[in-house]
PDB file of C-alpha atoms in Angstrom:
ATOM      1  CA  UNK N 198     -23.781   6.888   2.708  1.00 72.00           C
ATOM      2  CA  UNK N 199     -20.476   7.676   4.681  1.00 79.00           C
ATOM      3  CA  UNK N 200     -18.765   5.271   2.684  1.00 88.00           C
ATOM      4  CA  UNK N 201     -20.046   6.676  -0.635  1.00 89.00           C
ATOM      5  CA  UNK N 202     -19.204  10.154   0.384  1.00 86.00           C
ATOM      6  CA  UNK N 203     -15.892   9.387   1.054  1.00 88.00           C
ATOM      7  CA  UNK N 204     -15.428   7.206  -2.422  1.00 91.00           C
ATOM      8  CA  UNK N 205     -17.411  10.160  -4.022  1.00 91.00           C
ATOM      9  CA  UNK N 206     -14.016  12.905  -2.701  1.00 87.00           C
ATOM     10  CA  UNK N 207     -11.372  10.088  -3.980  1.00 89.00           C
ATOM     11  CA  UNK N 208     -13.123   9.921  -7.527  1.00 91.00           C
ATOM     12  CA  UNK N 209     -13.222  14.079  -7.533  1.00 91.00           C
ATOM     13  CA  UNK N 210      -9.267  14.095  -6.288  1.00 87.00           C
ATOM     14  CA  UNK N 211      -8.453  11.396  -8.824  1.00 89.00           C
ATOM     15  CA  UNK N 212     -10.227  12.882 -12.065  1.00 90.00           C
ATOM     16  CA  UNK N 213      -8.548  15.964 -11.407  1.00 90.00           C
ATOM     17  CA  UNK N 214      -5.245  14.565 -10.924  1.00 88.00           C
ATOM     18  CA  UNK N 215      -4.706  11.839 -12.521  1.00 88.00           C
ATOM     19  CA  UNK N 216      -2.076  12.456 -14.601  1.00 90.00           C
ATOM     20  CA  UNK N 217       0.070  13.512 -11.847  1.00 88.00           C
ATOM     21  CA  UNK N 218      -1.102  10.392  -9.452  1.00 88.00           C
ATOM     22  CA  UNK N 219      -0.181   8.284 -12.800  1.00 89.00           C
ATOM     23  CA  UNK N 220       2.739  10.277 -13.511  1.00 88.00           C
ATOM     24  CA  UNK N 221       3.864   9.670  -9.388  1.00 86.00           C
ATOM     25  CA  UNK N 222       3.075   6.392  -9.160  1.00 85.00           C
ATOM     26  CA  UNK N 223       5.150   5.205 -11.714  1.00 86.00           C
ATOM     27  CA  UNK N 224       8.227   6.714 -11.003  1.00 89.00           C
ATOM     28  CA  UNK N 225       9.617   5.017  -8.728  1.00 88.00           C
ATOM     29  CA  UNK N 226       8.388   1.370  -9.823  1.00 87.00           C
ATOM     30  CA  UNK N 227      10.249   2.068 -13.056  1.00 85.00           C
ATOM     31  CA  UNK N 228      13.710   3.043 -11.886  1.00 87.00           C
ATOM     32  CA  UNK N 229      13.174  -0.431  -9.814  1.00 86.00           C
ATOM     33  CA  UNK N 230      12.705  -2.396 -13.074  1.00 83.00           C
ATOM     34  CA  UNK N 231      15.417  -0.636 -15.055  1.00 82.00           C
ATOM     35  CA  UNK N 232      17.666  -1.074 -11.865  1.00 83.00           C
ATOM     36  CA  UNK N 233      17.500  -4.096 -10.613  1.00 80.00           C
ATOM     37  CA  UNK N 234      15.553  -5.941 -12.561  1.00 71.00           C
ATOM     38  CA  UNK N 235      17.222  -5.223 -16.022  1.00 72.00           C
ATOM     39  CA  UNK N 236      20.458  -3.595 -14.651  1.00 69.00           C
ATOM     40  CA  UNK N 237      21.464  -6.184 -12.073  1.00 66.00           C
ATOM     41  CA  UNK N 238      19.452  -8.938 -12.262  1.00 59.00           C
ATOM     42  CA  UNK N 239      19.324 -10.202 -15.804  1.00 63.00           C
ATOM     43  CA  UNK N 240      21.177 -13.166 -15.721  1.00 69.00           C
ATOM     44  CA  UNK N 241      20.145 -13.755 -12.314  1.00 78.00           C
ATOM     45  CA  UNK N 242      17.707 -17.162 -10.985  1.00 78.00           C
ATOM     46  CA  UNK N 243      15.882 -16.871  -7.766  1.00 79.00           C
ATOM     47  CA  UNK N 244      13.601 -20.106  -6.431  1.00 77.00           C
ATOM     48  CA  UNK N 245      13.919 -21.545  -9.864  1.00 80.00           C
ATOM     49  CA  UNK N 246      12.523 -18.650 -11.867  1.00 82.00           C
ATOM     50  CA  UNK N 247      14.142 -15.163 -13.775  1.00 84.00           C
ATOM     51  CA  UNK N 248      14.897 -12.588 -11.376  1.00 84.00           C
ATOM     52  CA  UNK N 249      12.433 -10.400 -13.435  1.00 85.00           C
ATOM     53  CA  UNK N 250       9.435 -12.884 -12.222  1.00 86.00           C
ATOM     54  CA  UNK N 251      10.846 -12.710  -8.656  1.00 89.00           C
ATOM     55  CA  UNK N 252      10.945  -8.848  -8.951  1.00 89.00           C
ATOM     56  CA  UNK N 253       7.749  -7.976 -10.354  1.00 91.00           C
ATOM     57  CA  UNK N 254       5.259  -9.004  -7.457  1.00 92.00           C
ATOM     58  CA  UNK N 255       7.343  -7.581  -5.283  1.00 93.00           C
ATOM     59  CA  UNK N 256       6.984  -4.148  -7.285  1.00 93.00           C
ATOM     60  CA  UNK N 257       3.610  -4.349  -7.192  1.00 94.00           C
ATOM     61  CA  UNK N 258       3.171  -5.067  -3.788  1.00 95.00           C
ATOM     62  CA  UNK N 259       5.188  -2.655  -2.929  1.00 94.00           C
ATOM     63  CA  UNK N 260       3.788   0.552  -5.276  1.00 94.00           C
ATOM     64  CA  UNK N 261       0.145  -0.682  -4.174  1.00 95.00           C
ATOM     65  CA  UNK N 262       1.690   0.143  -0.647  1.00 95.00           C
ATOM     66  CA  UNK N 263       2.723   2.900  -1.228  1.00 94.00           C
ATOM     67  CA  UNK N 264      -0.058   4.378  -3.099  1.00 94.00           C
ATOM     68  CA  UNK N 265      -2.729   3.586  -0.743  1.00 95.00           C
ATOM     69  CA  UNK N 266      -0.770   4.928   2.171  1.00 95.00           C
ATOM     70  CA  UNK N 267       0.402   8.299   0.657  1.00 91.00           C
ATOM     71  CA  UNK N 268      -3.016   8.417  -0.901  1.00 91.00           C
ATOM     72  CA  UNK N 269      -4.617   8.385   2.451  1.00 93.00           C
ATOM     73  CA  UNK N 270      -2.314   9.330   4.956  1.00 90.00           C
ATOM     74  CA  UNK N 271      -0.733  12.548   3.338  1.00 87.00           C
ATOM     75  CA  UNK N 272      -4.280  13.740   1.342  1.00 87.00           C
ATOM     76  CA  UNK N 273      -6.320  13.167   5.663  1.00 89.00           C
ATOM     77  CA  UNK N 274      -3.028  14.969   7.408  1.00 88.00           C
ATOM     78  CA  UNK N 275      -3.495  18.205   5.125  1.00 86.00           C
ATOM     79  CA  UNK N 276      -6.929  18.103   5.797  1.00 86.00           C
ATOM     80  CA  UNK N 277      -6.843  17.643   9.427  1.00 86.00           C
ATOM     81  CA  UNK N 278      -4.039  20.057  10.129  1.00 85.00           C
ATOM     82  CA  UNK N 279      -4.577  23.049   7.692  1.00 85.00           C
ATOM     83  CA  UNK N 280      -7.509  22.643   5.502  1.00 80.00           C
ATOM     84  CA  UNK N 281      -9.461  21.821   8.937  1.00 82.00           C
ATOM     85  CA  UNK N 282     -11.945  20.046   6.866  1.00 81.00           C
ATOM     86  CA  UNK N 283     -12.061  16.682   8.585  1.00 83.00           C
ATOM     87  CA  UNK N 284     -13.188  18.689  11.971  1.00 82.00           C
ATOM     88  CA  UNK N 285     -16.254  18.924  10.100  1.00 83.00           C
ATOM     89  CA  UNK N 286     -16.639  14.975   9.727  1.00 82.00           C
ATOM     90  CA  UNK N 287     -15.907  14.797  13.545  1.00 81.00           C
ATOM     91  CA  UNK N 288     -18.538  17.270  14.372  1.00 81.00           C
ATOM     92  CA  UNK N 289     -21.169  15.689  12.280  1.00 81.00           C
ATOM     93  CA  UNK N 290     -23.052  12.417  12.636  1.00 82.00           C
ATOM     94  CA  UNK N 291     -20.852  10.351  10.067  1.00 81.00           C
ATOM     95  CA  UNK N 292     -20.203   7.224  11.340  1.00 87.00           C
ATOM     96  CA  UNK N 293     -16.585   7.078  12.159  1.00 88.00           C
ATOM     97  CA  UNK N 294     -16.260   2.962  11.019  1.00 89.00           C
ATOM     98  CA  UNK N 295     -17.808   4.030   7.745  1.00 91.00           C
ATOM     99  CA  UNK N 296     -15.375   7.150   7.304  1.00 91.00           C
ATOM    100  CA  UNK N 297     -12.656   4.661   7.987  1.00 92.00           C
ATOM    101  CA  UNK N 298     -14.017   1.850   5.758  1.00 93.00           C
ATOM    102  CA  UNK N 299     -14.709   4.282   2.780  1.00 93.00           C
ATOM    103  CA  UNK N 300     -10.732   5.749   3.432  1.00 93.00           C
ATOM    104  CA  UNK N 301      -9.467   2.399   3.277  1.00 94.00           C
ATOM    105  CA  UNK N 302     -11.646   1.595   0.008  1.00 94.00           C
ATOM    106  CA  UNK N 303     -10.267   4.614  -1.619  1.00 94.00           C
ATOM    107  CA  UNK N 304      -6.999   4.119  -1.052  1.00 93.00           C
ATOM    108  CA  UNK N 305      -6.675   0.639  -1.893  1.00 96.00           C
ATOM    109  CA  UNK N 306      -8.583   1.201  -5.475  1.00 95.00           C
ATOM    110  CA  UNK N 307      -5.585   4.046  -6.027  1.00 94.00           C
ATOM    111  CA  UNK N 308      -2.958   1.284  -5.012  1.00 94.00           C
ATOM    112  CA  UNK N 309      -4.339  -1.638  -7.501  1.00 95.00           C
ATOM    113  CA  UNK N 310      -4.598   1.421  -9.933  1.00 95.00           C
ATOM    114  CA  UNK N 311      -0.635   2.257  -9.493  1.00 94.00           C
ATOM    115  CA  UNK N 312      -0.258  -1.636  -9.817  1.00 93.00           C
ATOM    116  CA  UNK N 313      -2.214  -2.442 -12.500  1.00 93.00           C
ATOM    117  CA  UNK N 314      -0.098  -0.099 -14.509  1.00 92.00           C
ATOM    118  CA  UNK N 315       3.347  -1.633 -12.827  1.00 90.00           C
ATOM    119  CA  UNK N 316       1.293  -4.763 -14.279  1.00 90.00           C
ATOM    120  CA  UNK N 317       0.979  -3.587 -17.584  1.00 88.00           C
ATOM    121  CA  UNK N 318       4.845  -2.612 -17.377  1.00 85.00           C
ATOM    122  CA  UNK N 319       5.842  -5.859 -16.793  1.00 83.00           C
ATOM    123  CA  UNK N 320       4.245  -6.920 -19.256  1.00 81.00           C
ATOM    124  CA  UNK N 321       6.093  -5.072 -21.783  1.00 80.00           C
ATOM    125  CA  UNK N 322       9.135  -6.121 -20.458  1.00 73.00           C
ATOM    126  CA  UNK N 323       8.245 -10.139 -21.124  1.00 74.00           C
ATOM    127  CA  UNK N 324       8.044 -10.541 -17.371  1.00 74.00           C
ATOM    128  CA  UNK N 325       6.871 -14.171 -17.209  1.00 76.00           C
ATOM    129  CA  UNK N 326       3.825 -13.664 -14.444  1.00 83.00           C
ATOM    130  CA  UNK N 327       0.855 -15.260 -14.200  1.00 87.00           C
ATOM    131  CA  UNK N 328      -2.491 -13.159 -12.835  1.00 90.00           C
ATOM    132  CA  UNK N 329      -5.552 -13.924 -12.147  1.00 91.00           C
ATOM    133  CA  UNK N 330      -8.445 -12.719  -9.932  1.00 93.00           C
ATOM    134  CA  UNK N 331      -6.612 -13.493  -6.448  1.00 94.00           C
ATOM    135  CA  UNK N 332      -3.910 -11.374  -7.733  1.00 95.00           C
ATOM    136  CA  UNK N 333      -6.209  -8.526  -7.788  1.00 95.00           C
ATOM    137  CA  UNK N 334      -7.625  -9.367  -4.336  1.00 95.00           C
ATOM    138  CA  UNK N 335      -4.474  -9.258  -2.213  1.00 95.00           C
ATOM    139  CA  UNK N 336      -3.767  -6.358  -4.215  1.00 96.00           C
ATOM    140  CA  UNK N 337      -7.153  -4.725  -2.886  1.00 95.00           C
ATOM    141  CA  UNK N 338      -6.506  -6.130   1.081  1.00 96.00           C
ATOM    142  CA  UNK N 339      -2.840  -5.276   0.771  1.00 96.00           C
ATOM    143  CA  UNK N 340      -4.313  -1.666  -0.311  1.00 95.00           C
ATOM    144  CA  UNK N 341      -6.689  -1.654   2.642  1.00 95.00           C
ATOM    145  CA  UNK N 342      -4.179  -3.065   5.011  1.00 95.00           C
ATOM    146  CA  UNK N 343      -2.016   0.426   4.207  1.00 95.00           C
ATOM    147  CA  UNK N 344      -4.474   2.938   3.609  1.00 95.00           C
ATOM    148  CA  UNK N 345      -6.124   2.027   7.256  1.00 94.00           C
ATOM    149  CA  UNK N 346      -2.689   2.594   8.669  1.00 94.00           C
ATOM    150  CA  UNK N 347      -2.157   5.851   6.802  1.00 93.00           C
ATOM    151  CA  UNK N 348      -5.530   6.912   8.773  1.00 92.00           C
ATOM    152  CA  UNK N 349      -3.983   5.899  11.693  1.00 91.00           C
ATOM    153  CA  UNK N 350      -0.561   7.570  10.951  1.00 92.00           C
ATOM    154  CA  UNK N 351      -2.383  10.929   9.952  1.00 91.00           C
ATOM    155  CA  UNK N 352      -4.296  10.653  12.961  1.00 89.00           C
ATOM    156  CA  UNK N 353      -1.764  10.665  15.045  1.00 89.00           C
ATOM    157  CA  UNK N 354       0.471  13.030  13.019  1.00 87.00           C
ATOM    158  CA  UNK N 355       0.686  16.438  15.048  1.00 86.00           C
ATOM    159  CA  UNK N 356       2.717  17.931  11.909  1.00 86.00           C
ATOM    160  CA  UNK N 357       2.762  17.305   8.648  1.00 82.00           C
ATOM    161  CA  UNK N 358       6.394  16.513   8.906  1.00 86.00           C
ATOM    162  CA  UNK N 359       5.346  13.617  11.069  1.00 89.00           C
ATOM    163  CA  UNK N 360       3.773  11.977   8.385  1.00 89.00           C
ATOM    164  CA  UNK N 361       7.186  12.179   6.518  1.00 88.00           C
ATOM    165  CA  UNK N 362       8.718  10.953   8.952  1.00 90.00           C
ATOM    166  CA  UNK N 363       6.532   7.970   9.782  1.00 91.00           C
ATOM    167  CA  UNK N 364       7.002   7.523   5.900  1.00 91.00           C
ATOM    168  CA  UNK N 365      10.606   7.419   6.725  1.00 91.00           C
ATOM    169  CA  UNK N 366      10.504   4.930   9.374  1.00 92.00           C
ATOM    170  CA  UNK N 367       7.845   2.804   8.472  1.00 92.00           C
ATOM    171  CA  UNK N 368       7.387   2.737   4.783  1.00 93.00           C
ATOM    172  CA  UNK N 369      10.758   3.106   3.446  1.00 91.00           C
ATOM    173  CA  UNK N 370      12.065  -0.071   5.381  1.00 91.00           C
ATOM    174  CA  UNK N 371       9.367  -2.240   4.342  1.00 92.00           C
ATOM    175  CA  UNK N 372      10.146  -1.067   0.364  1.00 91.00           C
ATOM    176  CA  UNK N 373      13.367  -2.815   0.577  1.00 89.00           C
ATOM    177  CA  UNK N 374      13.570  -5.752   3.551  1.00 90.00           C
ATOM    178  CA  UNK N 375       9.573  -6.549   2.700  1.00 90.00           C
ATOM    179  CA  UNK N 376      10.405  -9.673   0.683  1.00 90.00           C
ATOM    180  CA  UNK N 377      10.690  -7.239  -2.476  1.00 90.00           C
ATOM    181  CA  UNK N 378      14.058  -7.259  -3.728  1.00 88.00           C
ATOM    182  CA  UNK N 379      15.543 -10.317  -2.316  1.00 85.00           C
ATOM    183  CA  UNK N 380      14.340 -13.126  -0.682  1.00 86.00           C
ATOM    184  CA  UNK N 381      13.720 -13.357   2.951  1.00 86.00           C
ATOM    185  CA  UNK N 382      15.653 -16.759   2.925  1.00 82.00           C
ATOM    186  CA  UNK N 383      19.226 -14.599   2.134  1.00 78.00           C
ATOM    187  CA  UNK N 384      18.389 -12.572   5.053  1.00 83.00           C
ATOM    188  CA  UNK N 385      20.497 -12.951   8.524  1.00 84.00           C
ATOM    189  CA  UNK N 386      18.481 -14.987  10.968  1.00 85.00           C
ATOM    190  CA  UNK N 387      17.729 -11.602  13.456  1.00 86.00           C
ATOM    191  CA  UNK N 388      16.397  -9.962  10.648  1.00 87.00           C
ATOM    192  CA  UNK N 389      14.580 -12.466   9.092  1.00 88.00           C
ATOM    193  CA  UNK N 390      12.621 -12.915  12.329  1.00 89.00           C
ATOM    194  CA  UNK N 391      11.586  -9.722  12.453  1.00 89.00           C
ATOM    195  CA  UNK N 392      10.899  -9.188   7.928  1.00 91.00           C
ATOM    196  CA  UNK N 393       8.785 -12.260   8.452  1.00 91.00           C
ATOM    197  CA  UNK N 394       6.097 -10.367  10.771  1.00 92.00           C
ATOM    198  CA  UNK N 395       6.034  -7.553   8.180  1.00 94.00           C
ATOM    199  CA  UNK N 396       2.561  -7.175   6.209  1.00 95.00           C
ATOM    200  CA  UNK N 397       4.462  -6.380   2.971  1.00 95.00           C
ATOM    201  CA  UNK N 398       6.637  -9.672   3.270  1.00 95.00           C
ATOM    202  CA  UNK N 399       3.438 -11.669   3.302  1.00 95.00           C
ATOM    203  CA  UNK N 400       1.262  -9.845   0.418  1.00 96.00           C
ATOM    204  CA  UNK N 401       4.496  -9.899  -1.568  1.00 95.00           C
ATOM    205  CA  UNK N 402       4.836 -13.860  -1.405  1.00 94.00           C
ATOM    206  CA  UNK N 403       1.134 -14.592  -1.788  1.00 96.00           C
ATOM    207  CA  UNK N 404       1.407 -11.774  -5.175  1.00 95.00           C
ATOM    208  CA  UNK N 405       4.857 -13.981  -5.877  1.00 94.00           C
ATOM    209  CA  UNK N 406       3.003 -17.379  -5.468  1.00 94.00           C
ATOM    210  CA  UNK N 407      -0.264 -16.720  -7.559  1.00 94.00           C
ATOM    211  CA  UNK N 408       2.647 -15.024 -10.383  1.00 93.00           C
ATOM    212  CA  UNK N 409       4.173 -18.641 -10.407  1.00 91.00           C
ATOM    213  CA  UNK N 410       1.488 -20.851 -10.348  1.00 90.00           C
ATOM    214  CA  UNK N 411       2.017 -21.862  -6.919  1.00 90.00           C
ATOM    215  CA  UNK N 412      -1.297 -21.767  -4.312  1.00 90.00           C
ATOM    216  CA  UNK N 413      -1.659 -19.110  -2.086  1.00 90.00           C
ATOM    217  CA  UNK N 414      -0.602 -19.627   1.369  1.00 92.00           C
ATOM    218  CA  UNK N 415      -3.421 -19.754   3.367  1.00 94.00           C
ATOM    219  CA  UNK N 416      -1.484 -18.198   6.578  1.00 94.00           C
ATOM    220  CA  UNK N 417      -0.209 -15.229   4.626  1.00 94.00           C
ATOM    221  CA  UNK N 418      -3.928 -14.364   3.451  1.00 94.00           C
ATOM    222  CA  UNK N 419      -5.073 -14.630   7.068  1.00 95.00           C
ATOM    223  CA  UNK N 420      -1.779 -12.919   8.380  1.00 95.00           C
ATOM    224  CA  UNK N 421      -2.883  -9.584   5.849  1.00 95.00           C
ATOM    225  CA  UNK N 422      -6.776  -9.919   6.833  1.00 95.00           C
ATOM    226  CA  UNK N 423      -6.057  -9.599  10.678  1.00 96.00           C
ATOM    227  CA  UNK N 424      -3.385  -6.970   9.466  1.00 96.00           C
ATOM    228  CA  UNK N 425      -6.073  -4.606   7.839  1.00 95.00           C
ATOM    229  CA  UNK N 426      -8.452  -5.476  11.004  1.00 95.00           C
ATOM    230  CA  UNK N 427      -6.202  -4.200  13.668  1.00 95.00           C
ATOM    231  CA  UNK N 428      -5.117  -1.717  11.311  1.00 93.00           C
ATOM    232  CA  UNK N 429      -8.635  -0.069  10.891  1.00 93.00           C
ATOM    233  CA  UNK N 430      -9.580  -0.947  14.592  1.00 94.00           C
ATOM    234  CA  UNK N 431      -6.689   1.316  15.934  1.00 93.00           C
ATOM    235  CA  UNK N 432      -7.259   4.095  13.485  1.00 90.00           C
ATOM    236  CA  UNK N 433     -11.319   4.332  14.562  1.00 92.00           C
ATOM    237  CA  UNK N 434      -9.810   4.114  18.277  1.00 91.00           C
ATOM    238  CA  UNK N 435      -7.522   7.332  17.316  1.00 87.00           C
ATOM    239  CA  UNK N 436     -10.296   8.449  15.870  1.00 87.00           C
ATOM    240  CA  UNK N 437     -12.831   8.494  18.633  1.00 86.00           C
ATOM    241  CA  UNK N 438      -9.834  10.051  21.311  1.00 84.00           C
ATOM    242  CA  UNK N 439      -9.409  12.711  18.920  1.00 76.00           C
ATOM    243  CA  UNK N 440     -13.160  13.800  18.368  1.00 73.00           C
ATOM    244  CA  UNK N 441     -13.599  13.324  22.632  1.00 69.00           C
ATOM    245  CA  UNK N 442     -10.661  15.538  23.169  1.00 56.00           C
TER     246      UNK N 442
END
């Protein structure tokens, strides 16, 4: 019931702002495509294929990132700091894993919703990309992977400015090194060590693969799975020292 009750608040949030949560998510993943996809990259060939194919999972990857985390983290740090509406869910007898599980849920349905429609961009652009239903499935763990970590960050949070900056710090970075724009491969051999460990470089190459054809690396899949676990294990644990304090 936790779990529902939580999905229950997104769906109320998201009919009554959709247009702006459309509007926001879209933004951003546009000016990418117009960019660097059709400004700088148009005659360019990465791994054998357009630079627009190479682009476009990473867009996704990246919005669905982004969505689920600002979805979750931002919408939980308002209510724990000034609405004070999530000291109700710690005083009450809702299981904490199911809070967490139905946060992640949420948030990952709002980041394969900003995707889909990067999706249906691409489309309309000719982007060469394949899809099919593994697509949408790192698209939903990728989702949960971020939105448990935007629990985490809002937990931990002790302004709302914090959240910004973990935004800053944490997010932003990964939007540009996290196998998005360029390959990893191009990358200097320090870096590359460290973008390889990122959760966005591997949902990005498994969204990249399935877009070519190519089978999804088994390692990357795992890699994201224990990702979301730790990820949701360390937000309950923030969870539980906050309601004991």
């Amino acid at each position: 019931m936790a779990i529902l009750t939580v999905l229950w608040e997104k769906w109320i949030e998201f009919k009554h702002e959709w247009l702006k949560i459309t509007g926001t998510a879209m933004i951003s993943p546009i000016l990418y495509l117009l960019t660097f996809g059709l400004g700088l990259g148009m005659d360019k060939v990465v791994d054998g294929h357009s630079y627009m194919a190479f682009l476009i999972p990473g867009i996704i990857a990246l919005t669905t990132m982004n969505a689920s985390f600002n979805a979750i983290g931002m919408s939980l740090n308002v209510q724990r700091l000034y609405e004070k509406s999530f000291d109700n869910v710690l005083a009450s007898p809702t299981p904490l894993g199911q809070y967490i599980i139905g946060q992640m849920i949420g948030g990952s349905l709002r980041g394969m919703y900003a995707g889909s429609l990067i999706l249906g961009i691409a489309y309309i652009f000719g982007a060469p990309i394949q899809v099919n239903l593994i697509f949408f499935l790192v698209m939903l763990l990728n989702g949960m992977a971020f939105s448990a970590l935007g629990v985490m960050a809002a937990i931990i949070s002790k302004t709302h400015a914090d959240i910004s900056r973990f935004s800053t710090f944490v997010i932003l970075p990964m939007t540009f090194i996290g196998n998005t724009f360029f390959p990893v491969a191009n990358m200097p051999s320090l870096l590359k060590s460290v973008v390889q460990v990122l959760p966005l470089t591997h949902s990005s190459s498994l969204l990249r693969q399935i877009s070519y054809g190519e089978p999804a690396s088994l390692a990357s899949f795992f890699i994201m799975v224990v990702y979301t676990i730790v990820f949701m294990v360390v937000a309950l644990i923030k969870i539980n020292i906050s309601k004991n304090l």
